GROMACS .gro file of C-alpha atoms in nm:
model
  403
    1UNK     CA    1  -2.015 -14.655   4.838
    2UNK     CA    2  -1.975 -14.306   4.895
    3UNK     CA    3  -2.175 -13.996   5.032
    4UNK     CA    4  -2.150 -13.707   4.866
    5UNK     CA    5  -2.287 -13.435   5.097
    6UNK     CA    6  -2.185 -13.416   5.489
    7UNK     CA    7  -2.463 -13.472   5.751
    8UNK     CA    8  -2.512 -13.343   6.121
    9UNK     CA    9  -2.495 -13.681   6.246
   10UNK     CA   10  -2.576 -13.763   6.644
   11UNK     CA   11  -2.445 -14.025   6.866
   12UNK     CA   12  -2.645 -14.182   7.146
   13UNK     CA   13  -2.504 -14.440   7.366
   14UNK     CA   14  -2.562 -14.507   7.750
   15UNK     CA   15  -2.236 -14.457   7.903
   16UNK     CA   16  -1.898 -14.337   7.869
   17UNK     CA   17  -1.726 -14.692   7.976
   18UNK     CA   18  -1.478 -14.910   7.827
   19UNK     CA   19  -1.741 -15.176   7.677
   20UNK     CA   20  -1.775 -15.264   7.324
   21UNK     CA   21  -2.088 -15.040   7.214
   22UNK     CA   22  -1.913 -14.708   7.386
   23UNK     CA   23  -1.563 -14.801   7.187
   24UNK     CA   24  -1.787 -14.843   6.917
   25UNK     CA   25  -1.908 -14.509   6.947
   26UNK     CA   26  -1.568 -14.329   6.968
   27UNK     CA   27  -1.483 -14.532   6.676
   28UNK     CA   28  -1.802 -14.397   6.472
   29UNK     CA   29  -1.729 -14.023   6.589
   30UNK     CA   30  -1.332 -14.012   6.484
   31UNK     CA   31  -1.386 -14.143   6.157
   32UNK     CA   32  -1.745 -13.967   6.052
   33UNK     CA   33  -1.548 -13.644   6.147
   34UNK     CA   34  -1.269 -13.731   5.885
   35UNK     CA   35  -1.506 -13.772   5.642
   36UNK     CA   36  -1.624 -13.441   5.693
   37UNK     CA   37  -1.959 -13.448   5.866
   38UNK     CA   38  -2.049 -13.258   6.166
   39UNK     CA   39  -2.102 -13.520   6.454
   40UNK     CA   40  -2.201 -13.504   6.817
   41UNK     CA   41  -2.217 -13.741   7.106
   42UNK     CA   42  -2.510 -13.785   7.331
   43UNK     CA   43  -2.381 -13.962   7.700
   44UNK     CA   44  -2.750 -14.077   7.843
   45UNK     CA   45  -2.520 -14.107   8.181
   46UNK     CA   46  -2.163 -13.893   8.177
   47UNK     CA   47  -1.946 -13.956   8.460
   48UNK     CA   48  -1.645 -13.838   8.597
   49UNK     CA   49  -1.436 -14.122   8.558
   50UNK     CA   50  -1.529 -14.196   8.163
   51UNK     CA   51  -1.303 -14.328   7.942
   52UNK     CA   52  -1.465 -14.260   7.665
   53UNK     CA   53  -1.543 -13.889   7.572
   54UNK     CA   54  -1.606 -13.662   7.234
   55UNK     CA   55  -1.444 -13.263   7.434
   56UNK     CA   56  -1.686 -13.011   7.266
   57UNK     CA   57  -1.904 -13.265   7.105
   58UNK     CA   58  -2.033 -13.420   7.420
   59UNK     CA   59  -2.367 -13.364   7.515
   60UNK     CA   60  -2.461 -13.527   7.877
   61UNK     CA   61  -2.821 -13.611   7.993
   62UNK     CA   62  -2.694 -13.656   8.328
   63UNK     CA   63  -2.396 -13.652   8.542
   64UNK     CA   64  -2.521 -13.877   8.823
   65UNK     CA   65  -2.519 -14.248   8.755
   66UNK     CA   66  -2.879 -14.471   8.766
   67UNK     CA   67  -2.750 -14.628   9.084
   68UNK     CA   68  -2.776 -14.274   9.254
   69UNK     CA   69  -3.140 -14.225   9.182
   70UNK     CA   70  -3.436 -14.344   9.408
   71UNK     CA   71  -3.645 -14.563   9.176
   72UNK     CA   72  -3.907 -14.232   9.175
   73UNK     CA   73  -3.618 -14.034   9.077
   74UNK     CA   74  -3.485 -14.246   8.804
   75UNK     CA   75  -3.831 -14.296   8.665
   76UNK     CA   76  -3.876 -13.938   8.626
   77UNK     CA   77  -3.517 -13.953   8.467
   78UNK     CA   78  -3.616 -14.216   8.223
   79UNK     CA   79  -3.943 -13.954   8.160
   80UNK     CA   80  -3.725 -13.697   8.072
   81UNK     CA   81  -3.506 -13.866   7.829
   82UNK     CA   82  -3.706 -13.838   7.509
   83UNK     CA   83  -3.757 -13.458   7.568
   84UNK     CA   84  -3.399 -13.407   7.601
   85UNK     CA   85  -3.262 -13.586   7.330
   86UNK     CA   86  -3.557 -13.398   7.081
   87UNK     CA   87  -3.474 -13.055   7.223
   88UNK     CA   88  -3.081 -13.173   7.079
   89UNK     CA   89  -3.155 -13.292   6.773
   90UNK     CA   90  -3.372 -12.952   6.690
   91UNK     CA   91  -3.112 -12.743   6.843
   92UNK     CA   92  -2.831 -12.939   6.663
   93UNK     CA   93  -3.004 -12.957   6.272
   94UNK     CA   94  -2.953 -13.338   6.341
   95UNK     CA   95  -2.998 -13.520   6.017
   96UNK     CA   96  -2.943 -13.844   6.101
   97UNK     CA   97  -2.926 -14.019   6.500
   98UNK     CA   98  -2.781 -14.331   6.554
   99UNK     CA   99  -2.877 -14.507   6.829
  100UNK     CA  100  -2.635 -14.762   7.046
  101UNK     CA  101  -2.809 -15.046   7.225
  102UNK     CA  102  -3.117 -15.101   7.413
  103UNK     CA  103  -3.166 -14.802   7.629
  104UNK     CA  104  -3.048 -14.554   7.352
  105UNK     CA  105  -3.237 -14.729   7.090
  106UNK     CA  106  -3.551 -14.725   7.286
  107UNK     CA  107  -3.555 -14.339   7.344
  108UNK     CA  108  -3.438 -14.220   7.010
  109UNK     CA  109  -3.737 -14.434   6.838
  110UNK     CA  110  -3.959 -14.175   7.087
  111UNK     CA  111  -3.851 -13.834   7.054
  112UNK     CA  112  -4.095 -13.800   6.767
  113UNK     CA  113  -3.825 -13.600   6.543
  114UNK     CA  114  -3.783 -13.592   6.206
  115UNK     CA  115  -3.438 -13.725   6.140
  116UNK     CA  116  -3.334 -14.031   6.014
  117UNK     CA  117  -3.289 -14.244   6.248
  118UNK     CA  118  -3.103 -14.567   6.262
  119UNK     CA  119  -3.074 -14.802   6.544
  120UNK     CA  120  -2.828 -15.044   6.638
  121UNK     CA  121  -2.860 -15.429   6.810
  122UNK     CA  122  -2.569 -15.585   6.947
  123UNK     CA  123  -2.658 -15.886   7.162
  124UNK     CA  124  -2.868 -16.218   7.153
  125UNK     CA  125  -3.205 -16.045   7.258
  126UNK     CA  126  -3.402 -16.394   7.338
  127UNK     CA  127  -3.163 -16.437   7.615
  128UNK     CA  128  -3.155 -16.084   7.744
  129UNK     CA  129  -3.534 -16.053   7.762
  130UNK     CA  130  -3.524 -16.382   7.989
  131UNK     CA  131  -3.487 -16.104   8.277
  132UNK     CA  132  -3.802 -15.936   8.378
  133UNK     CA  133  -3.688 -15.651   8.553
  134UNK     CA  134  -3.944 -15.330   8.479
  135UNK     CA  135  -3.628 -15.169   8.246
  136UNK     CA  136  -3.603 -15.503   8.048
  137UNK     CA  137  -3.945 -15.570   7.980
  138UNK     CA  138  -3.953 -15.218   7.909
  139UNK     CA  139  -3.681 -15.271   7.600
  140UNK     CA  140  -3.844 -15.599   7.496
  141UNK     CA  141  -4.192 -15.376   7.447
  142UNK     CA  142  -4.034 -15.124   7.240
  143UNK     CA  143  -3.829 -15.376   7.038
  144UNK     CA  144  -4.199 -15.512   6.933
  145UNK     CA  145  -4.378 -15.162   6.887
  146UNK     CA  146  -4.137 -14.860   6.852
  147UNK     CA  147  -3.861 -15.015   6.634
  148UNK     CA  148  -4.095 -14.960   6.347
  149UNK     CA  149  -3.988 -14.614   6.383
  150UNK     CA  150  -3.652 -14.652   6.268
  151UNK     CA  151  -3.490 -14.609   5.869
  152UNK     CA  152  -3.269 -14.859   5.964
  153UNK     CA  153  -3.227 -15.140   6.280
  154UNK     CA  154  -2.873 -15.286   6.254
  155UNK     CA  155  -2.797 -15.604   6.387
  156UNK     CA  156  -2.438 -15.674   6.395
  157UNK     CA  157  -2.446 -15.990   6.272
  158UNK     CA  158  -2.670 -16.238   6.129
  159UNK     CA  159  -2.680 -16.459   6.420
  160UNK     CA  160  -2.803 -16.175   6.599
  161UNK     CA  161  -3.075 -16.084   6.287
  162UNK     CA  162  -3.218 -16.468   6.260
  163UNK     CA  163  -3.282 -16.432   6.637
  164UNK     CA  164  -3.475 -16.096   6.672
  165UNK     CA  165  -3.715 -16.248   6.361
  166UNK     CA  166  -3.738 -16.607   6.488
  167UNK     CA  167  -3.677 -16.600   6.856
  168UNK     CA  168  -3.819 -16.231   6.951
  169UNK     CA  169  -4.074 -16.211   6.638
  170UNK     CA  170  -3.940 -15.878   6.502
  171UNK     CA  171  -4.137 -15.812   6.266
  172UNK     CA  172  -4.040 -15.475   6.068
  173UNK     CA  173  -3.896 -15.472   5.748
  174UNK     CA  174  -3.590 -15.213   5.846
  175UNK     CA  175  -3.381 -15.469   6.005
  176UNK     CA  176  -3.009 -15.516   5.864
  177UNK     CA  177  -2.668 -15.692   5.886
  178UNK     CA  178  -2.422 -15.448   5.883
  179UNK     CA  179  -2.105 -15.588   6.131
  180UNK     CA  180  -1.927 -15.363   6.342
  181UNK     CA  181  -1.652 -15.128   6.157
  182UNK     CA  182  -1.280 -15.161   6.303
  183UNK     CA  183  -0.995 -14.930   6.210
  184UNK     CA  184  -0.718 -15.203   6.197
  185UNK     CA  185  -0.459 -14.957   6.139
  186UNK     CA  186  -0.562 -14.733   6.421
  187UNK     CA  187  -0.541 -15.066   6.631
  188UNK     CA  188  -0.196 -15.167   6.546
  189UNK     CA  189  -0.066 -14.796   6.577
  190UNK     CA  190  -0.250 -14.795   6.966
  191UNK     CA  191  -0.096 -15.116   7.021
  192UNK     CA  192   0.263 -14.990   6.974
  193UNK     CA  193   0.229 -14.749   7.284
  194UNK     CA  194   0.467 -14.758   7.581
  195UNK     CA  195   0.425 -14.931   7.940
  196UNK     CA  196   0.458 -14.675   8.223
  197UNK     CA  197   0.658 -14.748   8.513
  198UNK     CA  198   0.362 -14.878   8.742
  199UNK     CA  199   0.269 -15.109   8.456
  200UNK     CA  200   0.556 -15.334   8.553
  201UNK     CA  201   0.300 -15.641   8.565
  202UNK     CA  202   0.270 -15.623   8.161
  203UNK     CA  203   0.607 -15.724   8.086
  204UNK     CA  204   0.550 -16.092   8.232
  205UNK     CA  205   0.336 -16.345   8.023
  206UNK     CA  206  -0.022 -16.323   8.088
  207UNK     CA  207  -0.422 -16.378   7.982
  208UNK     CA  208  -0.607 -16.148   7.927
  209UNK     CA  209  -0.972 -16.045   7.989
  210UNK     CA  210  -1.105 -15.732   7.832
  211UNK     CA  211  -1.405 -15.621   7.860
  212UNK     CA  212  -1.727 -15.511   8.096
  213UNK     CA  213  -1.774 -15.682   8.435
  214UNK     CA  214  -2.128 -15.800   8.347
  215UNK     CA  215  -2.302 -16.152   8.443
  216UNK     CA  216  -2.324 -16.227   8.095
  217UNK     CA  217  -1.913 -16.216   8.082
  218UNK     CA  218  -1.920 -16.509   8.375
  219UNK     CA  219  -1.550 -16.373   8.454
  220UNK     CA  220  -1.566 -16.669   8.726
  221UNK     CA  221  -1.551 -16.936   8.465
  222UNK     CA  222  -1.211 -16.808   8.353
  223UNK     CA  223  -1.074 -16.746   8.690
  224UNK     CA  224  -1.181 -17.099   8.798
  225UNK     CA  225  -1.052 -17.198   8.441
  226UNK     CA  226  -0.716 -17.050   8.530
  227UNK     CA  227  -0.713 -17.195   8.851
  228UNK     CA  228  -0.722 -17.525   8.726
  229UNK     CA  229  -0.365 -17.455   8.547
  230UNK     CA  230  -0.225 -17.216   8.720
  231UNK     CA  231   0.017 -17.477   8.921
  232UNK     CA  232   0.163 -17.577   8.527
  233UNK     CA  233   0.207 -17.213   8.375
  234UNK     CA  234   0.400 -17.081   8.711
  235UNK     CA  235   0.504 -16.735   8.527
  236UNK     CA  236   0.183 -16.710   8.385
  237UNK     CA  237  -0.041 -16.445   8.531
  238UNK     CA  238  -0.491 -16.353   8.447
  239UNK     CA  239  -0.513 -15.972   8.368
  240UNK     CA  240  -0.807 -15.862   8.403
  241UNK     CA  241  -0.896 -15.486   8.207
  242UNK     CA  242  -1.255 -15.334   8.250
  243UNK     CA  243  -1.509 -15.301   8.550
  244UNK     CA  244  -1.858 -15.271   8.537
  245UNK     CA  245  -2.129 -15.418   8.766
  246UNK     CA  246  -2.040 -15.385   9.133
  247UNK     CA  247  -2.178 -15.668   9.190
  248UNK     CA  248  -1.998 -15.896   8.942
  249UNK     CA  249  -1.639 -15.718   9.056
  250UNK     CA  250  -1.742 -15.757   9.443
  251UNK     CA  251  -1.763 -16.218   9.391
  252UNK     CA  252  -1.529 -16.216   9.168
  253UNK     CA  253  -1.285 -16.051   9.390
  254UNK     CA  254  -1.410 -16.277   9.688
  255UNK     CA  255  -1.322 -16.568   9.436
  256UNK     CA  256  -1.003 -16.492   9.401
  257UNK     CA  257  -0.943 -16.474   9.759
  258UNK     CA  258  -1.095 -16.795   9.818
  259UNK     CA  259  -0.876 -16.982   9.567
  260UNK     CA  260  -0.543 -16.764   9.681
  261UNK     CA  261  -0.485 -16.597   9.339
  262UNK     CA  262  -0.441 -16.257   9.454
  263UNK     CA  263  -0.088 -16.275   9.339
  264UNK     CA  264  -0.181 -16.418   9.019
  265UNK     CA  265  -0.504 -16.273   8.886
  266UNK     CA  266  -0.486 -15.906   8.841
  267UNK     CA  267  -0.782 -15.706   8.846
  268UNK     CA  268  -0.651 -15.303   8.692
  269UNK     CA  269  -0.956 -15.190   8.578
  270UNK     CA  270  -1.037 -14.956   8.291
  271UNK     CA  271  -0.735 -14.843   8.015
  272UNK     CA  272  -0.745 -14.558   7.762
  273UNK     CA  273  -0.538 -14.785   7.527
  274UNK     CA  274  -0.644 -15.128   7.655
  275UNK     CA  275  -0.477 -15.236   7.378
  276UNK     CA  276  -0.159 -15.212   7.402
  277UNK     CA  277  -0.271 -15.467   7.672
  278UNK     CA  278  -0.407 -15.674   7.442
  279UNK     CA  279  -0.083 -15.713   7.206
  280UNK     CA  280   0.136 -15.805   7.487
  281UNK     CA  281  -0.094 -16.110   7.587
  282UNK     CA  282  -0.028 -16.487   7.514
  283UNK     CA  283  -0.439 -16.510   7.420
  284UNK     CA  284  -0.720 -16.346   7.503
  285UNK     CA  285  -1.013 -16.544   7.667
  286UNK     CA  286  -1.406 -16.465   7.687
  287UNK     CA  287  -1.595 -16.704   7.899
  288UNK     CA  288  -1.964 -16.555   7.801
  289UNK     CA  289  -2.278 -16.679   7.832
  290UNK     CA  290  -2.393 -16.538   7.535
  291UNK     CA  291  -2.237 -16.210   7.308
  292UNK     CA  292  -2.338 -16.058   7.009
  293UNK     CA  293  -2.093 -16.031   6.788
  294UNK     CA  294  -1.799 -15.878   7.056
  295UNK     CA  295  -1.536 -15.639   6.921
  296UNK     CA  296  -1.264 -15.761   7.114
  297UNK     CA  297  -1.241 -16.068   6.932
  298UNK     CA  298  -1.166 -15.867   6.581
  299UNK     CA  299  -0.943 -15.647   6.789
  300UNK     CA  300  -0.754 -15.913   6.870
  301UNK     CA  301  -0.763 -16.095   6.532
  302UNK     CA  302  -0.604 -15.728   6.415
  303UNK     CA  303  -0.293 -15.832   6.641
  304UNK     CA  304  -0.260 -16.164   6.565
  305UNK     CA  305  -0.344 -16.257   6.878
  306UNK     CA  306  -0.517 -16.601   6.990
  307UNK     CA  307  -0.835 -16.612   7.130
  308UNK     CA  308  -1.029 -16.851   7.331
  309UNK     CA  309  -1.360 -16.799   7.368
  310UNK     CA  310  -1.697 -17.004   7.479
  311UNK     CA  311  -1.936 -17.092   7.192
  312UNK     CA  312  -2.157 -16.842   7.346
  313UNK     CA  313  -2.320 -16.776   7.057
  314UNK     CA  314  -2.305 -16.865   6.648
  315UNK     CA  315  -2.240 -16.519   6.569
  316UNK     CA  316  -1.856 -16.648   6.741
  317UNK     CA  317  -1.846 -16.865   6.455
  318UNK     CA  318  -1.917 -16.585   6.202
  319UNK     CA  319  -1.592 -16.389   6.304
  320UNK     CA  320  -1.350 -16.649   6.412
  321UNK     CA  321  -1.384 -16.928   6.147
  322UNK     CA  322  -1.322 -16.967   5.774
  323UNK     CA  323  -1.294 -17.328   5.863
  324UNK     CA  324  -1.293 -17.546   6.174
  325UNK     CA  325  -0.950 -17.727   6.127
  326UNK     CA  326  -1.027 -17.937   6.414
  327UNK     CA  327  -1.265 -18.067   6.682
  328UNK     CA  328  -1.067 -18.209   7.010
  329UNK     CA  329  -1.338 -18.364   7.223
  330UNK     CA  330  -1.555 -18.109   7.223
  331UNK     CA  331  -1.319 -17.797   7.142
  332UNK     CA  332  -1.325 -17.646   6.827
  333UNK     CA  333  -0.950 -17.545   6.716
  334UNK     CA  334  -1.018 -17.229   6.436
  335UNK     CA  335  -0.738 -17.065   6.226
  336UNK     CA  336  -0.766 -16.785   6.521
  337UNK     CA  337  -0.802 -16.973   6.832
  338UNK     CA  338  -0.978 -17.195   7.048
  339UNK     CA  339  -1.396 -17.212   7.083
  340UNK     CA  340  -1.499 -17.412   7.410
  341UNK     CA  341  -1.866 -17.523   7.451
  342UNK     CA  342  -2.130 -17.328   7.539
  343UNK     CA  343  -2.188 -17.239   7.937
  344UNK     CA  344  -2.505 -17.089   7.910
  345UNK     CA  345  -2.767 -17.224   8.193
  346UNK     CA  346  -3.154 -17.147   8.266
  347UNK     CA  347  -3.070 -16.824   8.464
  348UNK     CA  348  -2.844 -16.595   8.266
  349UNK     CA  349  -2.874 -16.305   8.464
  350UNK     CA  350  -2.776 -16.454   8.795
  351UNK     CA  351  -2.435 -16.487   8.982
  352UNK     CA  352  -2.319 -16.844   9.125
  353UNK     CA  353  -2.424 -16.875   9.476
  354UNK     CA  354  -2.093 -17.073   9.552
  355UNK     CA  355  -1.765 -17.072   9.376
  356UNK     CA  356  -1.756 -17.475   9.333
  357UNK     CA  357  -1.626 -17.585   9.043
  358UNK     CA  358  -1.796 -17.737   8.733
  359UNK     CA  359  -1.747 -17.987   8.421
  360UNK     CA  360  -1.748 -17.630   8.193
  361UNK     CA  361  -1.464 -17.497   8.393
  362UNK     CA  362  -1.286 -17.812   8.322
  363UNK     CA  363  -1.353 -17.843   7.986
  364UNK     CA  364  -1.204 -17.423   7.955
  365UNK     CA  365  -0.910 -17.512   8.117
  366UNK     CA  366  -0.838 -17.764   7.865
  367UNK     CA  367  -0.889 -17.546   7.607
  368UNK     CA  368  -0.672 -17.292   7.791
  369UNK     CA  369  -0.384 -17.513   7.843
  370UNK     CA  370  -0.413 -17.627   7.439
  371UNK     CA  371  -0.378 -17.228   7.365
  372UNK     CA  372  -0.117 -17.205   7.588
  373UNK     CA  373   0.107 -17.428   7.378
  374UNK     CA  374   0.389 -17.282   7.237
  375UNK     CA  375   0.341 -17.466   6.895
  376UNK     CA  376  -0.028 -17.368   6.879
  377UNK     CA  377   0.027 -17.025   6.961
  378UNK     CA  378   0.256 -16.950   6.758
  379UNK     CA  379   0.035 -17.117   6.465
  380UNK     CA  380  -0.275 -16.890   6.560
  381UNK     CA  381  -0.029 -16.566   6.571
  382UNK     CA  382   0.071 -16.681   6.210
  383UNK     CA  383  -0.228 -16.753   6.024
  384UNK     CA  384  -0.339 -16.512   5.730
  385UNK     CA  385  -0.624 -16.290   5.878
  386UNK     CA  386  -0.698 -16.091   5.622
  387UNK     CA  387  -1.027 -16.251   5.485
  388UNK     CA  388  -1.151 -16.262   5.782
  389UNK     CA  389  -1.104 -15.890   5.861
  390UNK     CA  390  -1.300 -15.809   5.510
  391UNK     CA  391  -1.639 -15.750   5.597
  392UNK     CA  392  -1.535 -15.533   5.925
  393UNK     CA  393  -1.390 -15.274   5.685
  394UNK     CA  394  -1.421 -14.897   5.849
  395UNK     CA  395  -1.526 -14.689   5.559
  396UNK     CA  396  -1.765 -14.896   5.379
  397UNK     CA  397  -1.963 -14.955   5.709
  398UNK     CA  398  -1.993 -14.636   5.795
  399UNK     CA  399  -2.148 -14.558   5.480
  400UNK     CA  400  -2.375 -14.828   5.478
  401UNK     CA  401  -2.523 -14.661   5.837
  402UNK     CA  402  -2.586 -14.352   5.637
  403UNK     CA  403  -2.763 -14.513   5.333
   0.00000   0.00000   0.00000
């Protein structure tokens, strides 16, 4: 699949973070450029302290995060949004916008422009729209009645598809599987990068969690996981890469005060190259309540690295597993790793009220002390992962956004 002609092409994400959809992004606008189109990045929020930016290509709706707004304030903000991102598309001869999640995909399908315009899903949206705050119902709306707008709505995976049609009655005919692109190479080479002195930590063995400090991440579970094995794995520290909701950072700090892993769990927030991180790490663990389709997991996969992650959703199955080789009271052991049952309760959008311990975080730290094993892990770090990397292939996905 090839295009013949470059495009103005426009980026629009929410942040400039270390998540999945903003790594995404970065990944979209290095590789678009050397294919020769013209690309620029729309920040909806641009801050200071962003890891991920595009120089001279940036474009920033506003430098002052939603937190800092009064709720008239960011209202008016939220106004404004479609009238900014038309007045860049004119301005920039956009030809085609893609759109990155919820709140970008929700103001691109309004700016009443002319472009083509593809959007782009990335998360179990039955679950999410259990939360009925006014921005949430807001995205569920538009999902129903502005999506129509689109060329092109990409879910990232077909677990993701079957539940916008059956769960969230989606009911356009522009909705697509098209899984997130990954430059393998580009991971490996990133991977190969140097410790600094003050990285120190890195050089003893460790888990690793990488990834946004939301409630849907329930980083608890894993640090209660880890708790439950810490006393066996004595040299074995939880490193934990990304931040995110203050919230979520603020009890699971307290947590690890309460259980008296400060020396242990190690919270170092966000990385420019988190994976070089990633490559040094015995596994890496997810303990979601529910993902889309996460690009960690095929980062990881790319370094031969295990992974043990909660069933939080079947669209884990569609990256991890060619086969399930075996099922060990209730874990499923994969050619990459380990898949623990799902956590997911009534409330996803809530934070425990204690930090009491529950059958799921037993059940993980089973899982974690079967990944731990030096037999096992060595037999997930050898394991052919090329078939499994197929379908994530950079330059044929890109193309299939622009078709």
């Amino acid at each position: 699949m090839k295009i013949e002609k470059p495009q103005n092409i426009l980026l629009i994400m929410p942040y400039g973070s270390v998540g999945g959809m903003e790594r995404l992004a970065e990944t979209f606008y290095e590789n678009y450029r050397k294919m020769g189109h013209t690309v620029k990045a729309v920040k909806i929020i641009g801050l200071e302290n962003d890891i991920i930016n595009f120089g001279q290509d940036e474009l920033v709706l506003s430098k002052k995060d939603f937190a800092a707004y009064s709720i008239l304030g960011r209202l008016f903000f939220y106004l404004q949004i479609p009238f900014l991102l038309r007045r860049i598309i004119r301005k920039q001869k956009i030809e085609t916008s893609i759109a990155f999640g919820d709140m970008a995909n929700c103001f691109s399908a309004i700016t009443m422009t002319t472009e083509r315009k593809v959007a782009s899903l990335h998360s179990m949206k039955s679950l999410e729209f259990l939360n009925t705050a006014g921005i949430s119902r807001f995205f569920k709306w538009s999902t129903r009645h502005t999506y129509k707008r689109f060329d092109k709505v990409v879910a990232i995976s077909n677990t993701v598809k079957m539940d916008l049609i059956h769960n969230c009655k989606y009911q356009f005919n522009n909705l697509q599987t098209i899984y997130n692109p990954h430059n393998i190479n580009g991971i490996v080479e990133k991977s190969k990068e140097s410790f600094s002195h003050k990285e120190s930590f890195v050089h003893t063995d460790f888990i690793l969690f990488l990834g946004r400090l939301g409630v849907v991440k329930a980083p608890w579970h894993l640090i209660k996981a880890f708790a439950l094995i810490e006393r066996d794995f004595p040299g074995l520290d939880l490193i934990i890469v990304g931040d995110g909701d203050a919230r979520v950072e603020r009890f699971t700090k307290d947590l690890v005060t309460h259980l008296n892993l400060q020396d242990r769990v190690l919270f170092v927030g966000r990385k420019n190259n988190p994976y070089k991180y990633l490559a040094k790490a015995k596994c890496l663990a997810l303990s979601s309540f529910y993902e889309g389709t996460p690009n960690v997991i095929v980062e990881a996969m790319s370094l031969n690295i295990p992974i043990i992650t909660t069933n939080c959703t079947d669209g884990i199955l569609e990256m991890m597993v060619g086969q399930v080789k075996e099922e060990r009271d209730g874990l499923l052991i994969t050619e990459t790793g380990i898949i623990t049952p799902n956590i997911l309760k009534d409330n996803v959008n809530a934070i425990p009220k204690d930090f009491n311990f529950t059958s799921e975080d037993e059940k993980y730290a089973e899982g974690l002390k079967l990944i731990l094993n030096p037999d096992m892990n060595n037999s997930f770090r050898n394991t052919d992962k090329g078939k499994l990397l197929e379908k994530y292939d950079i330059k044929n996905v890109l193309n299939e956004y622009l078709t």
